[in-house]
Coordinates of C-alpha atoms in Angstrom, one line a residue:
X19 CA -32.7 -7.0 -7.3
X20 CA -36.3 -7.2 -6.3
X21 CA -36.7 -4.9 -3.4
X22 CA -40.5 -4.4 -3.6
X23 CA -41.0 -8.4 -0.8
X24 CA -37.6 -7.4 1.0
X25 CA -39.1 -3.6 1.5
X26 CA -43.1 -4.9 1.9
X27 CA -41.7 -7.4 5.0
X28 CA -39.1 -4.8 6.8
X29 CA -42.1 -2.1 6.7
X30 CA -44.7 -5.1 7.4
X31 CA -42.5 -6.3 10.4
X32 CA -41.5 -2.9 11.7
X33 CA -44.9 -1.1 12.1
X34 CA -47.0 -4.6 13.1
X35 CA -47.6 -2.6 16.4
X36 CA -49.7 -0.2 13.8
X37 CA -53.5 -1.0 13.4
X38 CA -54.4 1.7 11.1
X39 CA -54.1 0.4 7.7
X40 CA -53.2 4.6 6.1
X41 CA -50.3 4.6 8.7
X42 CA -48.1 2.2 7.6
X43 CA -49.5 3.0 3.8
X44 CA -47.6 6.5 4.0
X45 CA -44.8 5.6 5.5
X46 CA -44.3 2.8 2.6
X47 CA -45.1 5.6 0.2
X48 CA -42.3 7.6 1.7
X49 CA -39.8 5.3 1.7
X50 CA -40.4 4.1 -1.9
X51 CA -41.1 7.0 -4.3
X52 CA -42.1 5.6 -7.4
X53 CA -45.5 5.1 -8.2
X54 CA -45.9 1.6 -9.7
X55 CA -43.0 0.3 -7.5
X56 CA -45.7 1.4 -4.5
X57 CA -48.5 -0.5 -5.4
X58 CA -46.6 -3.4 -5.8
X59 CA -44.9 -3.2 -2.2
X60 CA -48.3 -2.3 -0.9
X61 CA -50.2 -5.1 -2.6
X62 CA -47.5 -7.6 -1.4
X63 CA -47.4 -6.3 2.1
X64 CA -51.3 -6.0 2.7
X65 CA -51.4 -9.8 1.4
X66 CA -48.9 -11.1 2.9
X67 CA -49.8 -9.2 6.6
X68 CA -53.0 -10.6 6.0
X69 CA -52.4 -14.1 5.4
X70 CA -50.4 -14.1 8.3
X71 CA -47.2 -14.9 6.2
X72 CA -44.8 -11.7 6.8
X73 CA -43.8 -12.5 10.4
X74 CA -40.1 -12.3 12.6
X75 CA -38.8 -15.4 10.5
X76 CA -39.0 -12.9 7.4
X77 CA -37.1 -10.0 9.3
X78 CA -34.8 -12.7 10.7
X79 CA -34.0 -13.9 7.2
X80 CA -33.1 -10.7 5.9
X81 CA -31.0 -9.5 8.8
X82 CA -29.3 -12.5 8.4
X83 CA -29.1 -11.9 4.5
X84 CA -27.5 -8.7 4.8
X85 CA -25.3 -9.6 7.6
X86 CA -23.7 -13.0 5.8
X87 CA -23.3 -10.3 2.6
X88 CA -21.3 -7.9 4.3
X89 CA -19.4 -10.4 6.4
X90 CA -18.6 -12.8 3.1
X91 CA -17.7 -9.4 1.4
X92 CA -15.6 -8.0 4.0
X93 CA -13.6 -11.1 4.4
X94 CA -12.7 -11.3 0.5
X95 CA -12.1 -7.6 0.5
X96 CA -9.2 -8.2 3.0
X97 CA -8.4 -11.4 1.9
X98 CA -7.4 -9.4 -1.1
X99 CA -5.9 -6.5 0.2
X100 CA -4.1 -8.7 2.1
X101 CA -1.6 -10.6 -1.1
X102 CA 1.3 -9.8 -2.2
X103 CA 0.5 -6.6 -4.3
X104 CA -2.9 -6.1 -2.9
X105 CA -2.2 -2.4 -2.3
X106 CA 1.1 -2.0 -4.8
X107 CA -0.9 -3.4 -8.1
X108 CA -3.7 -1.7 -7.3
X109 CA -4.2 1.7 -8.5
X110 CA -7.1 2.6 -6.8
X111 CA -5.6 2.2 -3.1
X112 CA -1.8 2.3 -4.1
X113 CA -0.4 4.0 -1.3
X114 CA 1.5 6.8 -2.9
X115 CA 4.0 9.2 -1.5
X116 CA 3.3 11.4 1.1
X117 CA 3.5 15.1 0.7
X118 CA 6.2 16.8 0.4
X119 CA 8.2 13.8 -1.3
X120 CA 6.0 13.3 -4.5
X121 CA 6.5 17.1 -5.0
X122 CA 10.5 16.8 -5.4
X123 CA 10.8 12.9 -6.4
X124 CA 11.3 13.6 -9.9
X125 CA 14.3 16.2 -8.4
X126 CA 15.4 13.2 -5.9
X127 CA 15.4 11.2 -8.9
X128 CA 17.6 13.6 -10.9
X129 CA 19.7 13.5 -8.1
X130 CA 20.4 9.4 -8.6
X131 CA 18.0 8.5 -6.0
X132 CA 15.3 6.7 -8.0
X133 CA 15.8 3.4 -6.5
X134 CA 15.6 4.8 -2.8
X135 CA 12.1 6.4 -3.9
X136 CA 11.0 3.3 -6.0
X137 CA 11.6 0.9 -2.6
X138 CA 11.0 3.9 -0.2
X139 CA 7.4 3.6 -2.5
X140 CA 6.6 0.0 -2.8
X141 CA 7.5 -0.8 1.1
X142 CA 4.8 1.0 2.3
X143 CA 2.2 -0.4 0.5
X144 CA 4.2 -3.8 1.4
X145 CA 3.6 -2.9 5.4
X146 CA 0.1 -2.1 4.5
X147 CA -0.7 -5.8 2.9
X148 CA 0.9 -7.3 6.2
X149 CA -1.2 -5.0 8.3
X150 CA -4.5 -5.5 6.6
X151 CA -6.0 -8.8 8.1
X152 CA -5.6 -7.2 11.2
X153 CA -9.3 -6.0 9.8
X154 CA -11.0 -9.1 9.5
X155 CA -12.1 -9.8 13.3
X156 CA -13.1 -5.6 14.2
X157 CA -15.3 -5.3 10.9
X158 CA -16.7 -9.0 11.1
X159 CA -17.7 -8.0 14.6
X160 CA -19.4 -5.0 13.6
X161 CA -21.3 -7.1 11.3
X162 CA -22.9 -9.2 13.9
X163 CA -23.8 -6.0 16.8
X164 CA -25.8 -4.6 13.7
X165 CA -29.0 -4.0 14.8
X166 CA -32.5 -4.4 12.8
X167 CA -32.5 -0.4 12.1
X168 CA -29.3 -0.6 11.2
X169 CA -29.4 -3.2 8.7
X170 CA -32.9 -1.6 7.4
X171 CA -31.1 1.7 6.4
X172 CA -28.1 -0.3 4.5
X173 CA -30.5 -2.5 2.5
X174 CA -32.1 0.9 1.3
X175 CA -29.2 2.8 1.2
X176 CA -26.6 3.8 -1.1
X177 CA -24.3 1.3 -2.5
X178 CA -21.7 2.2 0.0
X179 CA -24.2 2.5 2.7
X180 CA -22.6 -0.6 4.9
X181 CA -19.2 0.6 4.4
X182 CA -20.1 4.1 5.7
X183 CA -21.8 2.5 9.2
X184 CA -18.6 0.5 8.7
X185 CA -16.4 3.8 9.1
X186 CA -18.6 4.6 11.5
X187 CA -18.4 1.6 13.9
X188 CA -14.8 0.7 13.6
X189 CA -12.4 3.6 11.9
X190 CA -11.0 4.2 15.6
X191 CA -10.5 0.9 16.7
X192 CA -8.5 0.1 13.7
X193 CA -6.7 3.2 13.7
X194 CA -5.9 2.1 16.8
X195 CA -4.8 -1.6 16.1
X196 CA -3.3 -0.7 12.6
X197 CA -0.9 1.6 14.1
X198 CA 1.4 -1.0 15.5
X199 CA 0.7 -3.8 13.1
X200 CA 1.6 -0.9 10.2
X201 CA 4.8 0.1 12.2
X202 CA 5.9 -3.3 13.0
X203 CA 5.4 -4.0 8.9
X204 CA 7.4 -0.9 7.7
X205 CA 10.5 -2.3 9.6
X206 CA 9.9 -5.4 8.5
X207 CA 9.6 -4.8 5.0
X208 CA 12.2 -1.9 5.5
X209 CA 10.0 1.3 4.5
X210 CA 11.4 2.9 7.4
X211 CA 15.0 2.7 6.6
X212 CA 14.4 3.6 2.9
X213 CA 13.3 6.6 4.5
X214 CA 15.8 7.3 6.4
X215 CA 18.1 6.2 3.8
X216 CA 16.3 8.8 1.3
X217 CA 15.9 11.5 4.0
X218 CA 19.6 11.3 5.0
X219 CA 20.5 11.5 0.8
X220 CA 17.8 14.2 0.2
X221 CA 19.2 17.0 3.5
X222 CA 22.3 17.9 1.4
X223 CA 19.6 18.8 -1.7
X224 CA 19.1 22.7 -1.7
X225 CA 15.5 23.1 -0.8
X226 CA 14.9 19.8 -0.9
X227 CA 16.1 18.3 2.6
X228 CA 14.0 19.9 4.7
X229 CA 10.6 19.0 3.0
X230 CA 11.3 15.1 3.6
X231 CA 9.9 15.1 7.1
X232 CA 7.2 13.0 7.2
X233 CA 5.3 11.4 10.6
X234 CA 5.6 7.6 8.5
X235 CA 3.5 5.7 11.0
X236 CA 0.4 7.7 10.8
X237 CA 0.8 8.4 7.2
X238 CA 1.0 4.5 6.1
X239 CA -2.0 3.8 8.9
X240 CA -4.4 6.4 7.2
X241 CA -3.7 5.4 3.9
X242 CA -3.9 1.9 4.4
X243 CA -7.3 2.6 6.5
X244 CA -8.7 4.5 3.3
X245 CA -7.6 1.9 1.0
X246 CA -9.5 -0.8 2.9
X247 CA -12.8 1.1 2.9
X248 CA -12.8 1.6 -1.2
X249 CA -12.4 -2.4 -1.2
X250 CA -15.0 -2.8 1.5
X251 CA -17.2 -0.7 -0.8
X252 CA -16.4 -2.4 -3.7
X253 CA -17.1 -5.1 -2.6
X254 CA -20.5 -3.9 -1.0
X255 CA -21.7 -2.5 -4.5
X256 CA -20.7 -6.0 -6.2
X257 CA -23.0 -8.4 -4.1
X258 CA -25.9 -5.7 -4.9
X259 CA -25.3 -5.7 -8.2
X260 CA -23.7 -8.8 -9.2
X261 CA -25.5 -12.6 -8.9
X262 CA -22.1 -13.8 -9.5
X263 CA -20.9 -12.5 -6.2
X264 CA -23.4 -13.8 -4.0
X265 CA -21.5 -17.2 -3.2
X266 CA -24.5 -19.0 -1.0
X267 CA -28.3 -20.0 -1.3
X268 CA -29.2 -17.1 1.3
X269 CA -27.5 -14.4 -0.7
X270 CA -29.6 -15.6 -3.6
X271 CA -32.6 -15.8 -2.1
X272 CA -32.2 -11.8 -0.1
X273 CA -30.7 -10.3 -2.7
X274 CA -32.6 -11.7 -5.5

């Protein structure tokens, strides 16, 4: 990625209300440390301010750059999660079992209740595929309020820096709607009486019974909350890094 023009017209753009020509050179120096990388923002900036060519239709374009980027990549991340196995096939969010249950499943197993734990296991991360594109419209809408600061610090931040503001902006409001949507989907996909099913089996266990006592709502929502942010940053790092995942012309052209 060539970040010397997209740096050269956010600074340009964002101190035009300085005259002094040193003012705007330290803060560029600041904000890129390397030496060479410097001159070449500074040389492309003081050109470009001069010639009149760095102007709102270059902040626009990269606000709207880093916008449709997170919006395109937000959308396939929970188009993904979304499928059939989105969360079960996937090891990195695979909801796994909550506390307390992972500790004595290989006892439950013993016990002959592997196939309770195995469906108790794979409903949850069932509920948490039908919940997911509950997402799309909260973290698409977050996209759009960003603000020109905002976008500025995720275009120079870390490769998870969108999915942090993301966290930021939205992790209560889905908390919120995923709750009922993750309910809703554990009863549909029958997580809830698996449980109940394996919690009834497990009580006559010595020592065991008592540790099965899980609040299954909240559990499923956090998990499936945590799982969508690793995609989102996924994602996030993969249009930075990737030409291959920049899927239109203005991608290419910001993220060049």
């Amino acid at each position: 990625m060539k970040k010397s023009y997209l740096i050269a017209s956010i600074l340009t753009a964002s101190m035009a209300s300085v005259t002094a020509h040193a003012g705007w050179a330290d803060a560029l120096k600041e904000a890129v440390q390397d030496e060479e990388l410097q001159k070449k923002v500074l040389d492309t900036a003081t050109g470009s301010a001069s010639s009149g060519k760095v102007t709102n239709l270059d902040t626009e374009t990269l606000i709207k750059g880093l916008k449709e980027a997170l919006e395109v990549g937000s959308k396939r991340a929970i188009e993904e999660i979304s499928q059939p196995g989105g969360y079960l096939d996937n090891k990195n969010i695979r909801i796994p079992l909550p506390d307390g249950i992972d500790k004595i499943a290989s006892l439950l197993r013993k016990y002959g209740l592997e196939k309770q734990v195995n469906q108790f296991e794979e409903s949850m991360n069932r509920a948490a595929e039908k919940a997911a594109p509950q997402a799309t419209d909260l973290i698409v809408g977050a996209v759009k309020e960003m603000s020109f600061e905002d976008a500025k610090k995720i275009y120079q931040g870390s490769d998870d820096a969108a999915t942090q503001y993301f966290k930021e902006k939205t992790s209560d409001k889905l908390r919120q709607l995923f709750q009922p949507s993750v309910k809703e989907s554990l009863g549909q996909v029958g997580a809830t009486r698996y449980y109940n099913d394996l919690a009834g089996e497990a009580k006559d266990i010595p020592f065991v019974g008592e540790k099965v006592n899980v609040d299954l709502d909240n559990y499923v929502t956090e998990e499936a909350l945590n799982g969508l942010f690793t995609m989102l940053a996924a994602e996030e790092k993969k249009i930075r890094e990737n030409p291959a995942a920049r899927t239109t012309d203005l991608l290419k052209e910001v993220f060049k």
